[in-house]
XYZ file of C-alpha atoms in Angstrom:
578
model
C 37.649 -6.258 -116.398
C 36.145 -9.311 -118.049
C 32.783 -9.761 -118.362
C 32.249 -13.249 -117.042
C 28.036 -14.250 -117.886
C 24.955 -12.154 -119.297
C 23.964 -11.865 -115.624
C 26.804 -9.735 -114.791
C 26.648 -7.943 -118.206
C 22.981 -7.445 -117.246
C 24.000 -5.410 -114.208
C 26.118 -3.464 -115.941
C 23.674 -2.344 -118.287
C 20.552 -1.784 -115.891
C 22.195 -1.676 -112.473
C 19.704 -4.864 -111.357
C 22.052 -7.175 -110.276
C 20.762 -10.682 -109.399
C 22.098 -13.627 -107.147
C 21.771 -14.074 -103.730
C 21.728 -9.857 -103.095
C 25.698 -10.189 -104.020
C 25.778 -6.930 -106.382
C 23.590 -4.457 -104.372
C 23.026 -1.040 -106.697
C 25.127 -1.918 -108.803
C 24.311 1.261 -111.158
C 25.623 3.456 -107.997
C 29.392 2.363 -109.214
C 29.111 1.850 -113.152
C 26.805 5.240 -114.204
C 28.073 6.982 -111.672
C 27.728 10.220 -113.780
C 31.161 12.704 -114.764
C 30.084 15.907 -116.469
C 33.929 16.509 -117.272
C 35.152 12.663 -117.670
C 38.035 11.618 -116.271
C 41.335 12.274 -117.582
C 42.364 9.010 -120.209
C 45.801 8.081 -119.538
C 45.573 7.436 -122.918
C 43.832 9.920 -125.086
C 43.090 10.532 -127.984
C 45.748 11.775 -130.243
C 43.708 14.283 -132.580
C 41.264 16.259 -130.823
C 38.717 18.841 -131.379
C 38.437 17.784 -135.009
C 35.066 17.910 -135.224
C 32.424 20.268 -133.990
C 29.304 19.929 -132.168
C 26.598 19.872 -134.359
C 24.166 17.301 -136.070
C 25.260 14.847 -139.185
C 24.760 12.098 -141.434
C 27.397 9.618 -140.636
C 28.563 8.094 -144.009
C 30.686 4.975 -144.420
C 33.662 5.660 -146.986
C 33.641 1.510 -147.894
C 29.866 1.642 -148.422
C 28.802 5.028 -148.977
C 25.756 4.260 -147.010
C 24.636 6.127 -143.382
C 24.783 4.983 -139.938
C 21.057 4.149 -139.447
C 18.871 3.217 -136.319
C 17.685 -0.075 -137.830
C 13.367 0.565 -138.711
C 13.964 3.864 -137.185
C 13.050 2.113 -133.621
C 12.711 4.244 -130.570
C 13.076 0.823 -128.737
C 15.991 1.076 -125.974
C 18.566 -1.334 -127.253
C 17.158 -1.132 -131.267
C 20.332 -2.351 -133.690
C 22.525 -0.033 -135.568
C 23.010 -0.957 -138.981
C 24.156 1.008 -142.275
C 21.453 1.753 -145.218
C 21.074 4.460 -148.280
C 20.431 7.739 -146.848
C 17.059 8.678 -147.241
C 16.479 11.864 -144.869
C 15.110 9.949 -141.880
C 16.105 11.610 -138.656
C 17.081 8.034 -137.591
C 19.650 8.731 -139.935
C 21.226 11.832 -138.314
C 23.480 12.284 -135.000
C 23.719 15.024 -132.680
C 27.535 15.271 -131.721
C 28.430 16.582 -128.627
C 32.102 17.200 -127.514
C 32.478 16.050 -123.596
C 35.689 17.450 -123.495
C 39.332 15.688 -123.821
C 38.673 14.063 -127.153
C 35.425 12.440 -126.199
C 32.018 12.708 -127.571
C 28.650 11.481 -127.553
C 26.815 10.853 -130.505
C 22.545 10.576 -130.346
C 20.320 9.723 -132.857
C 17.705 12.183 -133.486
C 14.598 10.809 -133.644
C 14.830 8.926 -129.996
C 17.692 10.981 -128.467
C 19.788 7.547 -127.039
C 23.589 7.394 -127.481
C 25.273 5.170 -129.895
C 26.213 2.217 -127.124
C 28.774 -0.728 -126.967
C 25.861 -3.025 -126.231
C 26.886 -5.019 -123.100
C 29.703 -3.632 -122.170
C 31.390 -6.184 -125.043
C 35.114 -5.357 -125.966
C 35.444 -8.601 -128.141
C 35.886 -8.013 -132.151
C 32.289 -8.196 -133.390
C 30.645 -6.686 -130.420
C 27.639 -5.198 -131.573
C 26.584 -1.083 -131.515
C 23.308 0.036 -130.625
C 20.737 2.676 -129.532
C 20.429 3.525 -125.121
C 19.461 5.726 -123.189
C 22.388 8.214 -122.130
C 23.977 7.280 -119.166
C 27.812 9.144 -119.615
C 28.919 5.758 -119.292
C 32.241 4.756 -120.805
C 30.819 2.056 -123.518
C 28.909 5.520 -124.772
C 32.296 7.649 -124.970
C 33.882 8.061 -128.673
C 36.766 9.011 -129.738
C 36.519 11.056 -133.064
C 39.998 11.116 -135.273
C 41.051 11.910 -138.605
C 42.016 9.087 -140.723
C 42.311 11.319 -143.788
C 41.070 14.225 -145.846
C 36.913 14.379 -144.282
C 37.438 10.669 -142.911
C 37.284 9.913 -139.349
C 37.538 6.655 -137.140
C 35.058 6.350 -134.248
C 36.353 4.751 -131.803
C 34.869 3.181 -128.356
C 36.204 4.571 -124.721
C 35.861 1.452 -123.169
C 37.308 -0.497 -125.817
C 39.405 1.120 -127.985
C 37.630 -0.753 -130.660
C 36.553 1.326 -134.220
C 33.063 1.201 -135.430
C 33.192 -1.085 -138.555
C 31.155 -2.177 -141.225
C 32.367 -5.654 -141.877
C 29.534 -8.014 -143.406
C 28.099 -7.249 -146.834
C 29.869 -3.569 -147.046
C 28.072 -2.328 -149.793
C 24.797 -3.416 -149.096
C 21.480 -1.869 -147.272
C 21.029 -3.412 -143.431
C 24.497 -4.357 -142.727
C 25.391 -4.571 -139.332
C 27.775 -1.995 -137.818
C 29.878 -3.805 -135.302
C 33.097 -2.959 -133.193
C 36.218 -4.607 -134.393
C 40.345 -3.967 -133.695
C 41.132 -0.660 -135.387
C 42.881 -0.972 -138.900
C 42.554 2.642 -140.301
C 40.587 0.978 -143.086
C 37.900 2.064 -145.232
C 35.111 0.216 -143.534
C 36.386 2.487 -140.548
C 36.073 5.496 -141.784
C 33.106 7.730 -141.840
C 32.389 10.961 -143.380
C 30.249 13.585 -141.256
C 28.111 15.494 -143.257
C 25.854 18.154 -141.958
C 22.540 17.372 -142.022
C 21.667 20.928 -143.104
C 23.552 20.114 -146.185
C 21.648 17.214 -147.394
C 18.231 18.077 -146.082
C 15.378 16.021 -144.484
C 13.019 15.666 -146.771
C 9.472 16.608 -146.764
C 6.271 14.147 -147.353
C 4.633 17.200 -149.734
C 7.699 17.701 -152.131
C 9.586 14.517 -151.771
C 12.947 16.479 -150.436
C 14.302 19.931 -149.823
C 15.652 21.602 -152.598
C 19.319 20.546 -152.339
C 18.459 17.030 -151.564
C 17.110 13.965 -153.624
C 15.425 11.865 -150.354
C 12.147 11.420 -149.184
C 10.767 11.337 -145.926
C 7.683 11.513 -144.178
C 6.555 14.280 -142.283
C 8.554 14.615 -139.195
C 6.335 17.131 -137.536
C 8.151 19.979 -135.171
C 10.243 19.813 -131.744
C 7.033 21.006 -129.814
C 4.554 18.465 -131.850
C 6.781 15.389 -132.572
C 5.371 12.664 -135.799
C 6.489 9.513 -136.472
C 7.181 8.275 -140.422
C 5.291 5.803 -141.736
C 8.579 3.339 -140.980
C 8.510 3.887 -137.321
C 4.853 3.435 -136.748
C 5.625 -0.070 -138.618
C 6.395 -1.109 -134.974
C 4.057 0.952 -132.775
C 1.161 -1.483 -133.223
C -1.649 -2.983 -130.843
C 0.028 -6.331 -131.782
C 3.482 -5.322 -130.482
C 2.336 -3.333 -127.540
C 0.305 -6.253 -126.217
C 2.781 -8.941 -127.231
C 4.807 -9.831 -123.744
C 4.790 -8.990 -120.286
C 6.257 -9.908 -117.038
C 9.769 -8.578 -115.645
C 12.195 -5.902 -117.754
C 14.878 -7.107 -115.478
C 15.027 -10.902 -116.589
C 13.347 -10.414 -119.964
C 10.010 -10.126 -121.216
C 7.813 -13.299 -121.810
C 6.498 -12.866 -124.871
C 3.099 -15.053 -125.622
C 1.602 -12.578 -128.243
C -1.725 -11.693 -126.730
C -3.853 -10.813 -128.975
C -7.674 -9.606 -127.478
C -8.801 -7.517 -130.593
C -11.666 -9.797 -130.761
C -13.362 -8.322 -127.599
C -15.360 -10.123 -125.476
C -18.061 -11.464 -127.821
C -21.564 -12.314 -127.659
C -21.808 -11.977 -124.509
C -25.913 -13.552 -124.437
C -23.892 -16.688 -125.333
C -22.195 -17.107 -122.345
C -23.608 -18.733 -119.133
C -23.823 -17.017 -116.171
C -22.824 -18.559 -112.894
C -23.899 -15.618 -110.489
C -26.631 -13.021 -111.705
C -26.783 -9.584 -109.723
C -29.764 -7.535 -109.619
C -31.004 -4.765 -107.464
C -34.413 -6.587 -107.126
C -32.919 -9.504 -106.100
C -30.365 -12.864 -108.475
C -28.295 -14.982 -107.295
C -26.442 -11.614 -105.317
C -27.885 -8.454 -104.569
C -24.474 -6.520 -104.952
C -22.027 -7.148 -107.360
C -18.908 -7.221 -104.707
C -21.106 -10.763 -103.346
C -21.084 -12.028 -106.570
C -17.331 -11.272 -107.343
C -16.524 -12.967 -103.780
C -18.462 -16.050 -104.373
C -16.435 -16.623 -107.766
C -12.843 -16.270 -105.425
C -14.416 -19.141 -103.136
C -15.177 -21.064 -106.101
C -11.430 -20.484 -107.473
C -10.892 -22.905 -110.711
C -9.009 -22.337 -113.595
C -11.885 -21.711 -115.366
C -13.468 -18.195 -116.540
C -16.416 -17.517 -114.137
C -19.498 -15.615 -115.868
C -21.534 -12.943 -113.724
C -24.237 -11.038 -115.424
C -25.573 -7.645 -113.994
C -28.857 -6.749 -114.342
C -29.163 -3.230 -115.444
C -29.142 -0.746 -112.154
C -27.074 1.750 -109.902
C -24.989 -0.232 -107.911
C -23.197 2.273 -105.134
C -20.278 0.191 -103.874
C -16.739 -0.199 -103.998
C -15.284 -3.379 -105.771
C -12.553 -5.122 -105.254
C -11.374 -8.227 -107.419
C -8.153 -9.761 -105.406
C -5.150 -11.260 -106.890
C -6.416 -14.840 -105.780
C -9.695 -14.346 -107.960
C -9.447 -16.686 -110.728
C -10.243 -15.366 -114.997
C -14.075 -13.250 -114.432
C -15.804 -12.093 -116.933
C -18.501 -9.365 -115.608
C -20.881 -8.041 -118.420
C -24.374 -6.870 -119.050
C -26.246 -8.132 -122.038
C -28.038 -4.619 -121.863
C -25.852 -2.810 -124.967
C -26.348 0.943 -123.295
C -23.703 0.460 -120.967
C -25.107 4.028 -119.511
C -27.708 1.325 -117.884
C -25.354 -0.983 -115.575
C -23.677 1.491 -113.261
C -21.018 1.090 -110.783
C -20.326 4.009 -108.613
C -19.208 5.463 -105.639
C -17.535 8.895 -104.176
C -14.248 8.265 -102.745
C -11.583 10.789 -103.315
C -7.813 10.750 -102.460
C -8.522 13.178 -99.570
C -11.875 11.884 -98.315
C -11.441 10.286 -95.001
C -11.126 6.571 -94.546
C -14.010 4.275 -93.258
C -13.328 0.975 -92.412
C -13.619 -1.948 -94.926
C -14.972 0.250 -97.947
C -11.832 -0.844 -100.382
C -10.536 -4.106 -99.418
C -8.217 -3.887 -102.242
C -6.386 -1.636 -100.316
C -5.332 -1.918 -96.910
C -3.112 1.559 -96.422
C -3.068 2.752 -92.848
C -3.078 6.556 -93.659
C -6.065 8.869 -92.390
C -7.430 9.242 -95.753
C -7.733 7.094 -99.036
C -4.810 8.436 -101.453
C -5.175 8.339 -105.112
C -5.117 4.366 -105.564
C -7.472 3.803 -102.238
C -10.290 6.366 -104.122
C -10.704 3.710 -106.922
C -14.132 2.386 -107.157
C -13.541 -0.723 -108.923
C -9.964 -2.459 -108.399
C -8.565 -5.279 -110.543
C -5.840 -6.975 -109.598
C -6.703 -10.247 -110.760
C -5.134 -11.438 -113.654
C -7.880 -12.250 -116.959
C -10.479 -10.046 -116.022
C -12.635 -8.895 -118.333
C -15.818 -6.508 -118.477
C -17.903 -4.861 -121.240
C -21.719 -3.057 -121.527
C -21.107 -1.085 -118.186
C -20.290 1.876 -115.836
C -17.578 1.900 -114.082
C -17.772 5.862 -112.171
C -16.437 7.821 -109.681
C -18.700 11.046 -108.640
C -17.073 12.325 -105.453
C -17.522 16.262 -104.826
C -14.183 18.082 -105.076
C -15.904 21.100 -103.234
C -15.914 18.516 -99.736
C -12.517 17.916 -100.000
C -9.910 21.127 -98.202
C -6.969 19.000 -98.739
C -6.288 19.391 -102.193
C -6.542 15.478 -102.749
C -9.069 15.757 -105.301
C -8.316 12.775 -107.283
C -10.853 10.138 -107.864
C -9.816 6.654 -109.453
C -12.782 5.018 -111.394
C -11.279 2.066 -112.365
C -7.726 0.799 -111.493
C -5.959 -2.296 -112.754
C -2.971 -3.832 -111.478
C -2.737 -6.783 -112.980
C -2.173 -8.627 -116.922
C -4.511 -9.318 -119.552
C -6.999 -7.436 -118.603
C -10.395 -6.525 -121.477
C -12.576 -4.044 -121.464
C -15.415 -3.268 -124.368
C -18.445 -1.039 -124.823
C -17.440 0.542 -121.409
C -17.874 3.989 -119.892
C -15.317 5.377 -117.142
C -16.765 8.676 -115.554
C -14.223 10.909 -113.638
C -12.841 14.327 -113.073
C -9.074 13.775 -112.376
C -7.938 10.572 -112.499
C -10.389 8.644 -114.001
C -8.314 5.314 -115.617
C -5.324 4.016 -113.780
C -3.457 1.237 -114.823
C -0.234 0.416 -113.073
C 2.037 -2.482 -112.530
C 3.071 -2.538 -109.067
C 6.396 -2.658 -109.344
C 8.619 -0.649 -111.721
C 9.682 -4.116 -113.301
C 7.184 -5.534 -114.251
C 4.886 -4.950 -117.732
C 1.112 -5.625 -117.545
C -1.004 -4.848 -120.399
C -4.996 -3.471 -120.528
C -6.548 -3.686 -124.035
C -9.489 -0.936 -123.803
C -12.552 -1.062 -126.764
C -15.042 0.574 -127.923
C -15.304 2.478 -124.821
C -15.759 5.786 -123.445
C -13.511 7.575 -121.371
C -14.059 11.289 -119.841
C -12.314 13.697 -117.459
C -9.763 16.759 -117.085
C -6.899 16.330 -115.222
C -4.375 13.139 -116.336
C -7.425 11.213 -116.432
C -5.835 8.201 -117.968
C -2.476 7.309 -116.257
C 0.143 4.822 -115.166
C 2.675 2.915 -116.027
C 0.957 -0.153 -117.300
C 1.011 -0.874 -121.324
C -2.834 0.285 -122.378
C -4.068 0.108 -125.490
C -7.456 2.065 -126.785
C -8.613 1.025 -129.728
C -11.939 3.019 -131.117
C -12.570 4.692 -127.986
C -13.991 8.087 -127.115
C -11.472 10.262 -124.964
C -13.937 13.558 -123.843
C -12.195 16.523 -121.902
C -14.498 17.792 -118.944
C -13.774 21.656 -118.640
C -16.617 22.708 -115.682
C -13.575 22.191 -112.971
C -10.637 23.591 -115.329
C -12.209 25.840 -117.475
C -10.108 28.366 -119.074
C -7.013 26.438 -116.635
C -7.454 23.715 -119.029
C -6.553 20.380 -118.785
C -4.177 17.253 -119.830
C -5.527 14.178 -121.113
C -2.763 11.567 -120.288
C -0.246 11.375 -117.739
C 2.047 8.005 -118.784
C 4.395 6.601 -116.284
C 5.880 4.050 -118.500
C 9.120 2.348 -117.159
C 12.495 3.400 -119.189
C 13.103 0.159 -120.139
C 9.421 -0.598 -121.809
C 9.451 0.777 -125.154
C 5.633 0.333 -125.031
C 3.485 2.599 -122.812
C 0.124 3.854 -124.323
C -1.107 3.442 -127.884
C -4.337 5.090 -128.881
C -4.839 3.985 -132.085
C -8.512 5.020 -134.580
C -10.224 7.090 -131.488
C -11.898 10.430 -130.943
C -10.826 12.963 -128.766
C -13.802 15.190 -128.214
C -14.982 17.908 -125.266
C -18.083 19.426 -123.383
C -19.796 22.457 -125.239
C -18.266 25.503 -124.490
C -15.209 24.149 -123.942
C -12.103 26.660 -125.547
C -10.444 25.733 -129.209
C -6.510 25.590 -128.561
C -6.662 24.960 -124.419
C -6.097 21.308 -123.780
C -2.704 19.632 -123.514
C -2.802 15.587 -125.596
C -0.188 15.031 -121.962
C 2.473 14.874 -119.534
C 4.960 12.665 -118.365
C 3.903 10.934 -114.558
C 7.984 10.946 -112.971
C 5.795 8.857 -110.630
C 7.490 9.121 -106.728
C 9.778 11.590 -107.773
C 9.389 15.070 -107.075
C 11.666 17.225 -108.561
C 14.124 17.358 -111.516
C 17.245 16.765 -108.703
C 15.200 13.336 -107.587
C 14.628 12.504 -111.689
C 18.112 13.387 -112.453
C 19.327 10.571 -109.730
C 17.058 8.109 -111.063
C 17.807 8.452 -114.542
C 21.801 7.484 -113.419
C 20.291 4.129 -112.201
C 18.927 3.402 -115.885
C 15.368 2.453 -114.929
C 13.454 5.631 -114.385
C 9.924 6.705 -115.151
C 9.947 8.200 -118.810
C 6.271 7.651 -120.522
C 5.429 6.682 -123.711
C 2.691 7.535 -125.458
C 1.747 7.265 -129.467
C -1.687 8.792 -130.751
C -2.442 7.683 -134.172
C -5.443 7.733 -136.839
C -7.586 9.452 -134.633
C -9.435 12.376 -134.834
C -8.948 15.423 -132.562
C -11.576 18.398 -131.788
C -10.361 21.524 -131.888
C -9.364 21.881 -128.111
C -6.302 19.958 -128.356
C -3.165 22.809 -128.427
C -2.131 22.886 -131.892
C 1.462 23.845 -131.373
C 2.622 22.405 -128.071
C 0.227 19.970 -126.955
C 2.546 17.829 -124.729
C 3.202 19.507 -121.419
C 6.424 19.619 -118.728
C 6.419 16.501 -116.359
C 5.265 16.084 -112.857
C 8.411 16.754 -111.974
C 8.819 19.776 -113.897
C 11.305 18.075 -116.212
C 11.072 20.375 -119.532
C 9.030 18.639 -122.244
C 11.169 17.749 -124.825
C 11.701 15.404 -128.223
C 15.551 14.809 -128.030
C 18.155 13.811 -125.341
C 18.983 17.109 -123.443
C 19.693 17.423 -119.771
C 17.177 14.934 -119.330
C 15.959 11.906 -121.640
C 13.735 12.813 -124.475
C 10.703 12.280 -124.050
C 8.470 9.138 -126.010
C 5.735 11.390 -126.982
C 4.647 10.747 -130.048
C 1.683 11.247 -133.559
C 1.225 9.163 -136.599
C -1.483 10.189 -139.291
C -4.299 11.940 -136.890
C -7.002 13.963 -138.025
C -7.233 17.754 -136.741
């Protein structure tokens, strides 16, 4: 097979296959999984020579290890060699798949070692994916000597080489002809043997590296070299479509809002009477205006019980208070997924069904593009105890759209409370959330947008819950988006009375997928729900679980750190305060 454009080679990798609806599921045909492979009509000619087990993959030219390149959990992060220093990105789980063929994982992000697009030319590069049992992630392991081995690809029957700069740190490990040379043979050590280091003692006791502290399986931390590259700046640096390729335009909205007494205000809304009595008027006179333009409306401190909806067609609003209390601009209203629907209460959504679903409960929706907000309420208070049904859920605010700002805010909710999604699995939008105030029990923040809260207050409700207790955040992050939720310098705090050691930090959202059968399917497609999620320098009451804060998915997919049955899961710590 030749690979004839990076469209094609595209497919093969994600099974989105563009032009004219010619390659329809694609993925159906080329991860098509085979717990047993197929038998090679050419296989390899030592087998079994190593075991399964996890090692340090050590170039005989170099004497340097295989190493994920920064320790990336990115999908599609390089593969280079460098000095072994203990990192788990420097350590492979080795798994025999039977006839002579194995996988080999890194550690730390649990995605194979990959011929990255499907390349069989000389030079084709070697990088980090998600498992698929795909052929280009098939590797033949055979002795080329006393402890040397040649790895060699499936698909290619091309060696894993070190070629440029072989004794130096960050060269690139590549795919070339096989030669039985000695930038083709590797060494697998166990890892046990040469230890992982620890950040108190600087090593184990038969080792000489360093490495950070790497946490446990149930309570996952990055090292101070991966959480190089989980920052607000890279999380909120592109968006658009994970099919064609990000546009990056390096957003950058730390700045906030501003002084917001300097801006002018085109509409004001007060209860006692502005330009609008209601702030839905106000937000529909700015679509009729349209523009380019950002459109200032100032609300007048006040309970405002209505439902809003800003449409796609609205052009850049900012909506703001120049009352600091944000407690004293409130936006509010009871909808919950099971409450029946009344005509022409959320415009934003226009479902048919009898009652108003999760997304139709929202009390403000966004889907406007540059909206921004700050010094208010956005709240949900519907009673749980009207609602037989079970759909309890009650959106206060819901995005679905890019660029969107929010500072000095409060969000009030049970379950459910902050949704930001995307609207189609494809597609990356971004929320930047600030010195605001978030509170609920039940995978009160959620979606699969890319949200970042930076200096914000994230307070567990337990009246509903109580000793049930509750989860925090419920990602839905696309596979493909190495960036799903950063909460970065925030507080995680509860209501008195609330139990030490009872709240889970969250879960994975397999959103539309119900059980581990449905996930299992997706996952063989290569885009699948899989969320990410990084907490780091923030503090943390004593509710949060200790041990095992993250919990089992929606789907009841185990919770777990490293490849298994099922993808690893992108849960995550840096440098938080207990």
């Amino acid at each position: 097979m030749h690979i004839m454009d990076s469209t094609f080679s595209n497919c093969l990798r994600t099974g989105v296959c563009l032009g004219a609806g010619v390659w329809l599921s694609f993925s159906a045909y080329a991860f098509t999984p085979n717990p047993t492979p197929e038998p090679d009509p050419d296989p390899p000619s030592n087998t079994g020579v190593i075991e399964n087990g996890r090692y340090v993959l050590i170039n005989r030219s170099s004497d340097t290890a295989m190493t994920v390149a920064s320790g990336s959990l990115d999908n599609g992060a390089n593969v280079i060699q460098q000095e072994y220093t203990g990192q788990p990105f420097q350590q492979w789980d080795v798994n025999n798949l039977g006839n002579g063929y194995y996988s080999i994982r890194a550690v730390h992000s649990g995605q194979s070692l990959d011929v990255w697009e499907w390349n069989g030319s000389d030079g084709a590069d070697v990088r980090q994916w998600p498992y698929l049992n795909a052929e280009n992630q098939h590797w033949k392991i055979e002795s080329t000597g006393p402890d040397s081995y040649s790895i060699v690809s499936r698909f290619s029957d091309k060696a894993i080489d070190v070629v440029s700069a072989p004794s130096g740190d960050g060269a690139n490990v590549s795919l070339w002809t096989f030669t039985s040379g000695a930038s083709q043979s590797w060494k697998f050590v166990n890892a046990a043997d040469v230890g992982n280091g620890s950040s108190d003692d600087g090593g184990d006791s038969d080792d000489d590296y360093y490495s950070d502290d790497t946490g446990t399986s149930s309570r996952p931390l990055l090292t101070t070299n991966q959480a190089t590259r989980y920052t607000i700046r890279n999380y909120l640096a592109g968006a658009g479509s994970l099919a064609s390729g990000l546009r990056t335009d390096n957003w950058n909205p730390t700045a906030g809002i501003g002084d917001v007494t300097q801006l002018n205000a085109r509409y004001v809304v007060a209860t006692s009477g502005g330009s609008h009595r209601t702030v839905q008027s106000a937000i529909n006179a700015a679509v009729s205006a349209g523009g380019g333009s950002a459109i200032n409306i100032e609300v007048k401190p006040g309970t405002y019980r209505e439902v809003l909806c800003v449409p796609s067609s609205a052009p850049p609003i900012n909506l703001y208070s120049l009352d600091t209390d944000a407690s004293k601009t409130l936006v509010v209203y009871n909808n919950l997924a099971g409450t029946t629907r009344r005509a022409g209460v959320n415009t934003c959504n226009n479902s048919s069904s009898s009652t108003y679903g999760t997304t139709g409960s929202a009390t403000v929706t966004i889907k406007a593009n540059h909206f921004r907000a700050k010094n208010m309420t956005f709240a949900n208070d519907g009673n749980e105890n009207t609602i037989s049904n079970g759909g309890t859920q009650g959106v206060a605010i819901l995005t679905e759209s890019d660029q969107v700002v929010f500072e000095n805010m409060r969000f009030l909710g049970n379950q459910d409370t902050f949704y930001a999604k995307t609207g189609s699995e494809d597609l990356v939008k971004r929320v930047y959330v600030k010195s605001s105030y978030i509170e609920g029990d039940v995978d009160f923040i959620f979606g699969g947008a890319t949200m970042v809260f930076d200096d914000c207050v994230v307070h567990y409700l337990h009246t509903r819950q109580g000793r049930n207790g509750g989860i925090l955040f419920a990602p839905s992050t696309n596979s493909r988006n190495s960036y799903g939720i950063l909460v970065i310098n925030s507080r995680f705090t509860a209501q008195s009375g609330t139990s030490a050691n009872l709240i889970h930090l969250g879960r994975a959202w397999d959103e539309g997928l119900s059980n581990t059968s449905q996930y299992a399917n997706k996952v063989r497609s290569g885009s699948y729900p899989n969320g990410q999620l990084l907490i780091r320098e923030t503090n943390m009451a004593n509710h949060i679980r200790a041990n095992d804060p993250w919990r089992d998915s929606t789907a009841s997919r185990p919770y777990s750190a490293s490849e298994g049955s099922y993808p690893a899961n992108r849960f995550h710590e840096y440098h938080n305060d207990h």
